[in-house]
Amino acid sequence: ISYNGYVGIQNSSKLVERLSSYDYARLYSKAMEEEGLTPRFNSEEIQKFKDGTDPNYPNTNWYDEVYQTGVQHSHNVNISGGTEDVKYMGSVSYLHQTGILPNAMRRQFSGRTNLDVKLTSKLNARLNLAYIDNDYSDPTDSYTGGGSYQIIKAANQMAPWIVGRYEDGTYGTISDGNPLAWLDANQTVDRMNQNFTGSLALDYQIMDGLKATVTGSYVNDQQHYKEFRKEIQYNPNKKSNPTQLDERFYLWDRTTLDALLNYDKQFGAHGVKGIAGYHLEKYNYSENKGIRKNFPNNDLTDMNAGDAATQQSEGFTRELAMISWFARVNYDYAGKYLFEANVRADASSRFADGNRWGYFPSFSAAWRLSEESFMEGTRNWLDNLKLRVSWGLLGNQSALDDYY
């Protein structure tokens, strides 16, 4: 049994060096004056920025207001052992991370186990299971939404003479709003992900040099996306966009079955290898999205609480399947003369009935000149020299859409 863990901190780095509100107001007003425009601030207001005693003439450091120190800690417990016939390994891990923005968070739990069992002198079984629960929260805004981009953008662009937060709890704003208000609202984009992977394999040694392997596997992935944008009254003169809920569900799974026969035998200077196999794959995908606006307040966040007249929805499913038969033969003589032949037959549901099967042969031959006796004098500087010719046909289903 072993344990591994760590604790760390994160801070923003390489931030833009910003002018103070006094320097910004002074230079900005001077530039306007030289362009023949009325200065943005008069000398009395510029002095107030310099004195720093009037809360209505602040020197707001938006980086200090928005960013924080993030903390993360990770823990892993691993156990392994077994006997000559049974070997096992299992591990569990936990990760928690707070971001450099308030309300930013990641939480991940994962577990994994491997089991190898020798059932008989010829039959072995292998089981692999893995699970991940991975949740992310990213602070979002009440202007465009979608995550922290707009918050970071505003922190980089807002002038230091704009009040971050007044003593009465209201906010100074630009046309988009105020990043402090968005963060104070505790609104996030939440991504909740779960993934399971499992496989079971059986190996059977039929005879010397000939082994059969059957493997079945299953992968399932579920994603839940939810963003609720709150309505914010920044100050008596400005309010954000109305409340909005954007909720999405994604689900996909893949089932595969592989059956293989492997042959590998040496007959003196003659080496023979072969493989024959069958592959089956089934893939399912579904996606559903819904949006509603104008909720009664910021606390009712279920979809049904929104205004049905503002509803938007979309969704679809798709199914894909593929079957393959394939074989390969390799022959070599003394490691000098090499030959390989391949053939495979693939059927894809992306094609219409009557056109789903494709057949793809290939051949190659090679001569390793570096193994010949007449090349002996070059072996101190030439390790491997081979001439190879090949020919083959390939197919491609990825260029097609999901439907024929």
mmCIF file of N, CA, C and O in Angstrom, residues 248-329:
data_model
loop_
_atom_site.group_PDB
_atom_site.id
_atom_site.type_symbol
_atom_site.label_atom_id
_atom_site.label_comp_id
_atom_site.label_asym_id
_atom_site.label_seq_id
_atom_site.Cartn_x
_atom_site.Cartn_y
_atom_site.Cartn_z
ATOM 1 N N ARG A 248 -27.353 21.772 -20.627
ATOM 2 C CA ARG A 248 -27.074 20.832 -21.707
ATOM 3 C C ARG A 248 -26.697 19.469 -21.133
ATOM 4 O O ARG A 248 -26.056 19.379 -20.086
ATOM 5 N N PHE A 249 -27.068 18.433 -21.865
ATOM 6 C CA PHE A 249 -26.742 17.065 -21.480
ATOM 7 C C PHE A 249 -26.127 16.349 -22.678
ATOM 8 O O PHE A 249 -26.706 16.352 -23.770
ATOM 9 N N TYR A 250 -24.967 15.753 -22.445
ATOM 10 C CA TYR A 250 -24.283 14.985 -23.488
ATOM 11 C C TYR A 250 -24.049 13.565 -22.955
ATOM 12 O O TYR A 250 -23.636 13.387 -21.813
ATOM 13 N N LEU A 251 -24.298 12.583 -23.782
ATOM 14 C CA LEU A 251 -24.084 11.196 -23.391
ATOM 15 C C LEU A 251 -23.585 10.407 -24.589
ATOM 16 O O LEU A 251 -24.167 10.478 -25.668
ATOM 17 N N TRP A 252 -22.496 9.679 -24.386
ATOM 18 C CA TRP A 252 -22.047 8.777 -25.443
ATOM 19 C C TRP A 252 -21.476 7.506 -24.827
ATOM 20 O O TRP A 252 -21.003 7.508 -23.684
ATOM 21 N N ASP A 253 -21.567 6.430 -25.572
ATOM 22 C CA ASP A 253 -20.968 5.165 -25.131
ATOM 23 C C ASP A 253 -20.474 4.401 -26.347
ATOM 24 O O ASP A 253 -20.978 4.570 -27.461
ATOM 25 N N ARG A 254 -19.461 3.584 -26.109
ATOM 26 C CA ARG A 254 -18.873 2.779 -27.181
ATOM 27 C C ARG A 254 -18.645 1.362 -26.654
ATOM 28 O O ARG A 254 -18.029 1.177 -25.601
ATOM 29 N N THR A 255 -19.138 0.377 -27.394
ATOM 30 C CA THR A 255 -18.934 -1.028 -27.066
ATOM 31 C C THR A 255 -18.116 -1.669 -28.176
ATOM 32 O O THR A 255 -18.423 -1.484 -29.364
ATOM 33 N N THR A 256 -17.078 -2.403 -27.804
ATOM 34 C CA THR A 256 -16.232 -3.050 -28.802
ATOM 35 C C THR A 256 -16.000 -4.510 -28.418
ATOM 36 O O THR A 256 -15.985 -4.863 -27.242
ATOM 37 N N LEU A 257 -15.827 -5.327 -29.430
ATOM 38 C CA LEU A 257 -15.474 -6.733 -29.253
ATOM 39 C C LEU A 257 -14.385 -7.072 -30.250
ATOM 40 O O LEU A 257 -14.513 -6.801 -31.446
ATOM 41 N N ASP A 258 -13.295 -7.655 -29.752
ATOM 42 C CA ASP A 258 -12.177 -8.044 -30.602
ATOM 43 C C ASP A 258 -11.849 -9.510 -30.349
ATOM 44 O O ASP A 258 -11.721 -9.937 -29.192
ATOM 45 N N ALA A 259 -11.708 -10.258 -31.422
ATOM 46 C CA ALA A 259 -11.283 -11.655 -31.340
ATOM 47 C C ALA A 259 -10.060 -11.828 -32.240
ATOM 48 O O ALA A 259 -10.112 -11.495 -33.432
ATOM 49 N N LEU A 260 -8.974 -12.334 -31.670
ATOM 50 C CA LEU A 260 -7.712 -12.420 -32.394
ATOM 51 C C LEU A 260 -7.115 -13.820 -32.279
ATOM 52 O O LEU A 260 -7.196 -14.461 -31.217
ATOM 53 N N LEU A 261 -6.501 -14.257 -33.366
ATOM 54 C CA LEU A 261 -5.646 -15.444 -33.373
ATOM 55 C C LEU A 261 -4.248 -15.001 -33.756
ATOM 56 O O LEU A 261 -4.056 -14.395 -34.816
ATOM 57 N N ASN A 262 -3.286 -15.268 -32.898
ATOM 58 C CA ASN A 262 -1.899 -14.883 -33.152
ATOM 59 C C ASN A 262 -1.033 -16.128 -33.275
ATOM 60 O O ASN A 262 -1.086 -17.030 -32.421
ATOM 61 N N TYR A 263 -0.247 -16.145 -34.343
ATOM 62 C CA TYR A 263 0.687 -17.267 -34.548
ATOM 63 C C TYR A 263 2.084 -16.707 -34.717
ATOM 64 O O TYR A 263 2.294 -15.768 -35.493
ATOM 65 N N ASP A 264 3.044 -17.296 -34.031
ATOM 66 C CA ASP A 264 4.437 -16.836 -34.096
ATOM 67 C C ASP A 264 5.335 -18.041 -33.883
ATOM 68 O O ASP A 264 5.387 -18.630 -32.797
ATOM 69 N N LYS A 265 6.059 -18.434 -34.929
ATOM 70 C CA LYS A 265 6.869 -19.657 -34.849
ATOM 71 C C LYS A 265 8.126 -19.499 -35.692
ATOM 72 O O LYS A 265 8.107 -18.884 -36.758
ATOM 73 N N GLN A 266 9.216 -20.064 -35.190
ATOM 74 C CA GLN A 266 10.482 -20.039 -35.899
ATOM 75 C C GLN A 266 10.853 -21.454 -36.295
ATOM 76 O O GLN A 266 10.888 -22.361 -35.451
ATOM 77 N N PHE A 267 11.131 -21.658 -37.575
ATOM 78 C CA PHE A 267 11.570 -22.952 -38.075
ATOM 79 C C PHE A 267 12.975 -22.791 -38.634
ATOM 80 O O PHE A 267 13.151 -22.508 -39.830
ATOM 81 N N GLY A 268 13.954 -22.932 -37.787
ATOM 82 C CA GLY A 268 15.328 -22.708 -38.212
ATOM 83 C C GLY A 268 15.520 -21.267 -38.639
ATOM 84 O O GLY A 268 15.296 -20.341 -37.857
ATOM 85 N N ALA A 269 15.909 -21.056 -39.893
ATOM 86 C CA ALA A 269 16.105 -19.703 -40.403
ATOM 87 C C ALA A 269 14.813 -19.075 -40.906
ATOM 88 O O ALA A 269 14.801 -17.908 -41.316
ATOM 89 N N HIS A 270 13.732 -19.840 -40.865
ATOM 90 C CA HIS A 270 12.452 -19.353 -41.369
ATOM 91 C C HIS A 270 11.576 -18.881 -40.216
ATOM 92 O O HIS A 270 11.339 -19.625 -39.251
ATOM 93 N N GLY A 271 11.102 -17.659 -40.301
ATOM 94 C CA GLY A 271 10.199 -17.110 -39.298
ATOM 95 C C GLY A 271 8.828 -16.857 -39.891
ATOM 96 O O GLY A 271 8.704 -16.266 -40.966
ATOM 97 N N VAL A 272 7.813 -17.328 -39.195
ATOM 98 C CA VAL A 272 6.441 -17.170 -39.684
ATOM 99 C C VAL A 272 5.594 -16.536 -38.574
ATOM 100 O O VAL A 272 5.598 -16.998 -37.430
ATOM 101 N N LYS A 273 4.892 -15.476 -38.921
ATOM 102 C CA LYS A 273 3.949 -14.849 -38.011
ATOM 103 C C LYS A 273 2.628 -14.646 -38.737
ATOM 104 O O LYS A 273 2.603 -14.399 -39.943
ATOM 105 N N GLY A 274 1.560 -14.732 -37.985
ATOM 106 C CA GLY A 274 0.254 -14.507 -38.587
ATOM 107 C C GLY A 274 -0.737 -14.011 -37.559
ATOM 108 O O GLY A 274 -0.605 -14.279 -36.357
ATOM 109 N N ILE A 275 -1.702 -13.278 -38.024
ATOM 110 C CA ILE A 275 -2.775 -12.803 -37.161
ATOM 111 C C ILE A 275 -4.064 -12.795 -37.965
ATOM 112 O O ILE A 275 -4.073 -12.418 -39.140
ATOM 113 N N ALA A 276 -5.130 -13.250 -37.356
ATOM 114 C CA ALA A 276 -6.461 -13.185 -37.956
ATOM 115 C C ALA A 276 -7.402 -12.652 -36.892
ATOM 116 O O ALA A 276 -7.287 -13.014 -35.707
ATOM 117 N N GLY A 277 -8.316 -11.774 -37.291
ATOM 118 C CA GLY A 277 -9.132 -11.153 -36.264
ATOM 119 C C GLY A 277 -10.476 -10.671 -36.755
ATOM 120 O O GLY A 277 -10.752 -10.592 -37.967
ATOM 121 N N TYR A 278 -11.295 -10.360 -35.766
ATOM 122 C CA TYR A 278 -12.641 -9.835 -35.980
ATOM 123 C C TYR A 278 -12.828 -8.662 -35.025
ATOM 124 O O TYR A 278 -12.439 -8.725 -33.852
ATOM 125 N N HIS A 279 -13.413 -7.574 -35.532
ATOM 126 C CA HIS A 279 -13.640 -6.380 -34.705
ATOM 127 C C HIS A 279 -15.073 -5.905 -34.897
ATOM 128 O O HIS A 279 -15.551 -5.754 -36.027
ATOM 129 N N LEU A 280 -15.750 -5.658 -33.784
ATOM 130 C CA LEU A 280 -17.105 -5.127 -33.792
ATOM 131 C C LEU A 280 -17.132 -3.882 -32.913
ATOM 132 O O LEU A 280 -16.613 -3.889 -31.790
ATOM 133 N N GLU A 281 -17.735 -2.817 -33.430
ATOM 134 C CA GLU A 281 -17.797 -1.559 -32.683
ATOM 135 C C GLU A 281 -19.168 -0.927 -32.843
ATOM 136 O O GLU A 281 -19.699 -0.829 -33.944
ATOM 137 N N LYS A 282 -19.740 -0.488 -31.714
ATOM 138 C CA LYS A 282 -21.047 0.183 -31.707
ATOM 139 C C LYS A 282 -20.913 1.459 -30.891
ATOM 140 O O LYS A 282 -20.418 1.444 -29.765
ATOM 141 N N TYR A 283 -21.374 2.564 -31.482
ATOM 142 C CA TYR A 283 -21.224 3.873 -30.853
ATOM 143 C C TYR A 283 -22.579 4.562 -30.808
ATOM 144 O O TYR A 283 -23.314 4.591 -31.804
ATOM 145 N N ASN A 284 -22.936 5.114 -29.645
ATOM 146 C CA ASN A 284 -24.192 5.852 -29.471
ATOM 147 C C ASN A 284 -23.886 7.229 -28.895
ATOM 148 O O ASN A 284 -23.016 7.372 -28.017
ATOM 149 N N TYR A 285 -24.641 8.216 -29.360
ATOM 150 C CA TYR A 285 -24.432 9.581 -28.885
ATOM 151 C C TYR A 285 -25.782 10.287 -28.803
ATOM 152 O O TYR A 285 -26.639 10.134 -29.673
ATOM 153 N N SER A 286 -25.969 11.067 -27.741
ATOM 154 C CA SER A 286 -27.174 11.887 -27.631
ATOM 155 C C SER A 286 -26.807 13.234 -27.030
ATOM 156 O O SER A 286 -25.885 13.334 -26.207
ATOM 157 N N GLU A 287 -27.518 14.251 -27.454
ATOM 158 C CA GLU A 287 -27.243 15.627 -27.013
ATOM 159 C C GLU A 287 -28.560 16.380 -26.914
ATOM 160 O O GLU A 287 -29.390 16.329 -27.820
ATOM 161 N N ASN A 288 -28.759 17.062 -25.791
ATOM 162 C CA ASN A 288 -29.963 17.867 -25.583
ATOM 163 C C ASN A 288 -29.589 19.188 -24.918
ATOM 164 O O ASN A 288 -28.786 19.211 -23.975
ATOM 165 N N LYS A 289 -30.166 20.272 -25.426
ATOM 166 C CA LYS A 289 -29.884 21.608 -24.906
ATOM 167 C C LYS A 289 -31.199 22.350 -24.690
ATOM 168 O O LYS A 289 -32.138 22.198 -25.462
ATOM 169 N N GLY A 290 -31.219 23.160 -23.645
ATOM 170 C CA GLY A 290 -32.393 23.975 -23.384
ATOM 171 C C GLY A 290 -32.011 25.322 -22.793
ATOM 172 O O GLY A 290 -31.060 25.413 -22.008
ATOM 173 N N ILE A 291 -32.728 26.383 -23.175
ATOM 174 C CA ILE A 291 -32.487 27.733 -22.668
ATOM 175 C C ILE A 291 -33.830 28.374 -22.330
ATOM 176 O O ILE A 291 -34.795 28.258 -23.095
ATOM 177 N N ARG A 292 -33.889 29.020 -21.158
ATOM 178 C CA ARG A 292 -35.022 29.875 -20.814
ATOM 179 C C ARG A 292 -34.510 31.128 -20.116
ATOM 180 O O ARG A 292 -33.447 31.104 -19.485
ATOM 181 N N LYS A 293 -35.298 32.203 -20.232
ATOM 182 C CA LYS A 293 -34.940 33.480 -19.625
ATOM 183 C C LYS A 293 -36.059 33.951 -18.699
ATOM 184 O O LYS A 293 -37.085 33.304 -18.554
ATOM 185 N N ASN A 294 -35.817 35.104 -18.075
ATOM 186 C CA ASN A 294 -36.828 35.800 -17.261
ATOM 187 C C ASN A 294 -37.364 34.933 -16.121
ATOM 188 O O ASN A 294 -38.563 34.679 -15.996
ATOM 189 N N PHE A 295 -36.457 34.480 -15.263
ATOM 190 C CA PHE A 295 -36.855 33.731 -14.080
ATOM 191 C C PHE A 295 -37.382 34.707 -13.020
ATOM 192 O O PHE A 295 -37.001 35.887 -13.005
ATOM 193 N N PRO A 296 -38.242 34.247 -12.100
ATOM 194 C CA PRO A 296 -38.817 35.155 -11.104
ATOM 195 C C PRO A 296 -37.780 35.844 -10.236
ATOM 196 O O PRO A 296 -37.951 36.993 -9.822
ATOM 197 N N ASN A 297 -36.691 35.150 -9.926
ATOM 198 C CA ASN A 297 -35.616 35.720 -9.118
ATOM 199 C C ASN A 297 -34.341 34.926 -9.379
ATOM 200 O O ASN A 297 -34.329 34.013 -10.213
ATOM 201 N N ASN A 298 -33.300 35.260 -8.638
ATOM 202 C CA ASN A 298 -32.011 34.602 -8.837
ATOM 203 C C ASN A 298 -31.895 33.275 -8.098
ATOM 204 O O ASN A 298 -30.859 32.601 -8.209
ATOM 205 N N ASP A 299 -32.916 32.902 -7.326
ATOM 206 C CA ASP A 299 -32.842 31.688 -6.522
ATOM 207 C C ASP A 299 -33.557 30.500 -7.156
ATOM 208 O O ASP A 299 -33.247 29.354 -6.836
ATOM 209 N N LEU A 300 -34.520 30.752 -8.027
ATOM 210 C CA LEU A 300 -35.223 29.669 -8.717
ATOM 211 C C LEU A 300 -34.492 29.371 -10.017
ATOM 212 O O LEU A 300 -34.553 30.142 -10.969
ATOM 213 N N THR A 301 -33.796 28.245 -10.057
ATOM 214 C CA THR A 301 -32.910 27.966 -11.192
ATOM 215 C C THR A 301 -33.321 26.719 -11.977
ATOM 216 O O THR A 301 -32.575 26.275 -12.836
ATOM 217 N N ASP A 302 -34.493 26.143 -11.675
ATOM 218 C CA ASP A 302 -34.974 25.021 -12.475
ATOM 219 C C ASP A 302 -35.537 25.537 -13.793
ATOM 220 O O ASP A 302 -36.132 26.614 -13.852
ATOM 221 N N MET A 303 -35.394 24.740 -14.849
ATOM 222 C CA MET A 303 -35.815 25.166 -16.176
ATOM 223 C C MET A 303 -37.276 25.588 -16.205
ATOM 224 O O MET A 303 -37.644 26.573 -16.865
ATOM 225 N N ASN A 304 -38.134 24.879 -15.503
ATOM 226 C CA ASN A 304 -39.563 25.180 -15.548
ATOM 227 C C ASN A 304 -39.912 26.539 -14.945
ATOM 228 O O ASN A 304 -41.008 27.060 -15.184
ATOM 229 N N ALA A 305 -39.000 27.108 -14.149
ATOM 230 C CA ALA A 305 -39.282 28.400 -13.524
ATOM 231 C C ALA A 305 -39.118 29.558 -14.505
ATOM 232 O O ALA A 305 -39.594 30.666 -14.251
ATOM 233 N N GLY A 306 -38.450 29.319 -15.627
ATOM 234 C CA GLY A 306 -38.243 30.372 -16.611
ATOM 235 C C GLY A 306 -39.471 30.617 -17.468
ATOM 236 O O GLY A 306 -40.426 29.828 -17.487
ATOM 237 N N ASP A 307 -39.439 31.706 -18.186
ATOM 238 C CA ASP A 307 -40.541 32.100 -19.061
ATOM 239 C C ASP A 307 -40.583 31.160 -20.277
ATOM 240 O O ASP A 307 -39.645 31.123 -21.079
ATOM 241 N N ALA A 308 -41.694 30.418 -20.415
ATOM 242 C CA ALA A 308 -41.807 29.454 -21.513
ATOM 243 C C ALA A 308 -41.752 30.126 -22.875
ATOM 244 O O ALA A 308 -41.348 29.509 -23.867
ATOM 245 N N ALA A 309 -42.140 31.400 -22.948
ATOM 246 C CA ALA A 309 -42.135 32.109 -24.224
ATOM 247 C C ALA A 309 -40.720 32.346 -24.739
ATOM 248 O O ALA A 309 -40.532 32.627 -25.932
ATOM 249 N N THR A 310 -39.725 32.264 -23.862
ATOM 250 C CA THR A 310 -38.331 32.499 -24.270
ATOM 251 C C THR A 310 -37.585 31.199 -24.537
ATOM 252 O O THR A 310 -36.376 31.223 -24.777
ATOM 253 N N GLN A 311 -38.286 30.094 -24.483
ATOM 254 C CA GLN A 311 -37.631 28.788 -24.543
ATOM 255 C C GLN A 311 -36.988 28.521 -25.893
ATOM 256 O O GLN A 311 -37.554 28.780 -26.940
ATOM 257 N N GLN A 312 -35.776 27.961 -25.823
ATOM 258 C CA GLN A 312 -35.076 27.442 -26.991
ATOM 259 C C GLN A 312 -34.623 26.030 -26.654
ATOM 260 O O GLN A 312 -34.132 25.789 -25.560
ATOM 261 N N SER A 313 -34.766 25.115 -27.584
ATOM 262 C CA SER A 313 -34.337 23.741 -27.310
ATOM 263 C C SER A 313 -33.866 23.081 -28.594
ATOM 264 O O SER A 313 -34.326 23.415 -29.689
ATOM 265 N N GLU A 314 -32.960 22.159 -28.444
ATOM 266 C CA GLU A 314 -32.474 21.380 -29.569
ATOM 267 C C GLU A 314 -31.853 20.098 -29.039
ATOM 268 O O GLU A 314 -31.450 20.024 -27.869
ATOM 269 N N GLY A 315 -31.808 19.091 -29.867
ATOM 270 C CA GLY A 315 -31.205 17.825 -29.461
ATOM 271 C C GLY A 315 -31.224 16.835 -30.604
ATOM 272 O O GLY A 315 -31.989 16.968 -31.570
ATOM 273 N N PHE A 316 -30.366 15.834 -30.503
ATOM 274 C CA PHE A 316 -30.321 14.800 -31.528
ATOM 275 C C PHE A 316 -29.628 13.570 -30.966
ATOM 276 O O PHE A 316 -28.972 13.621 -29.923
ATOM 277 N N THR A 317 -29.779 12.469 -31.652
ATOM 278 C CA THR A 317 -29.069 11.232 -31.328
ATOM 279 C C THR A 317 -28.435 10.701 -32.600
ATOM 280 O O THR A 317 -28.865 11.023 -33.712
ATOM 281 N N ARG A 318 -27.428 9.860 -32.419
ATOM 282 C CA ARG A 318 -26.849 9.199 -33.576
ATOM 283 C C ARG A 318 -26.300 7.843 -33.144
ATOM 284 O O ARG A 318 -25.889 7.665 -31.994
ATOM 285 N N GLU A 319 -26.291 6.925 -34.079
ATOM 286 C CA GLU A 319 -25.762 5.588 -33.848
ATOM 287 C C GLU A 319 -24.818 5.238 -34.994
ATOM 288 O O GLU A 319 -25.156 5.449 -36.165
ATOM 289 N N LEU A 320 -23.678 4.723 -34.649
ATOM 290 C CA LEU A 320 -22.700 4.297 -35.645
ATOM 291 C C LEU A 320 -22.229 2.889 -35.301
ATOM 292 O O LEU A 320 -22.114 2.539 -34.121
ATOM 293 N N ALA A 321 -21.958 2.089 -36.325
ATOM 294 C CA ALA A 321 -21.478 0.726 -36.101
ATOM 295 C C ALA A 321 -20.473 0.360 -37.182
ATOM 296 O O ALA A 321 -20.521 0.877 -38.307
ATOM 297 N N MET A 322 -19.566 -0.558 -36.804
ATOM 298 C CA MET A 322 -18.555 -1.006 -37.760
ATOM 299 C C MET A 322 -18.186 -2.452 -37.457
ATOM 300 O O MET A 322 -18.085 -2.854 -36.295
ATOM 301 N N ILE A 323 -18.012 -3.235 -38.512
ATOM 302 C CA ILE A 323 -17.567 -4.624 -38.410
ATOM 303 C C ILE A 323 -16.351 -4.788 -39.302
ATOM 304 O O ILE A 323 -16.317 -4.273 -40.428
ATOM 305 N N SER A 324 -15.351 -5.511 -38.812
ATOM 306 C CA SER A 324 -14.129 -5.716 -39.596
ATOM 307 C C SER A 324 -13.646 -7.154 -39.442
ATOM 308 O O SER A 324 -13.706 -7.736 -38.348
ATOM 309 N N TRP A 325 -13.187 -7.718 -40.555
ATOM 310 C CA TRP A 325 -12.406 -8.956 -40.572
ATOM 311 C C TRP A 325 -11.037 -8.613 -41.149
ATOM 312 O O TRP A 325 -10.932 -7.831 -42.088
ATOM 313 N N PHE A 326 -9.999 -9.197 -40.574
ATOM 314 C CA PHE A 326 -8.669 -8.861 -41.075
ATOM 315 C C PHE A 326 -7.701 -10.020 -40.819
ATOM 316 O O PHE A 326 -7.913 -10.870 -39.950
ATOM 317 N N ALA A 327 -6.643 -10.034 -41.614
ATOM 318 C CA ALA A 327 -5.613 -11.070 -41.475
ATOM 319 C C ALA A 327 -4.290 -10.515 -41.980
ATOM 320 O O ALA A 327 -4.253 -9.650 -42.865
ATOM 321 N N ARG A 328 -3.219 -11.033 -41.384
ATOM 322 C CA ARG A 328 -1.877 -10.630 -41.826
ATOM 323 C C ARG A 328 -0.942 -11.817 -41.693
ATOM 324 O O ARG A 328 -1.004 -12.575 -40.724
ATOM 325 N N VAL A 329 -0.051 -11.975 -42.687
ATOM 326 C CA VAL A 329 0.967 -13.022 -42.674
ATOM 327 C C VAL A 329 2.323 -12.374 -42.887
ATOM 328 O O VAL A 329 2.488 -11.550 -43.799
#
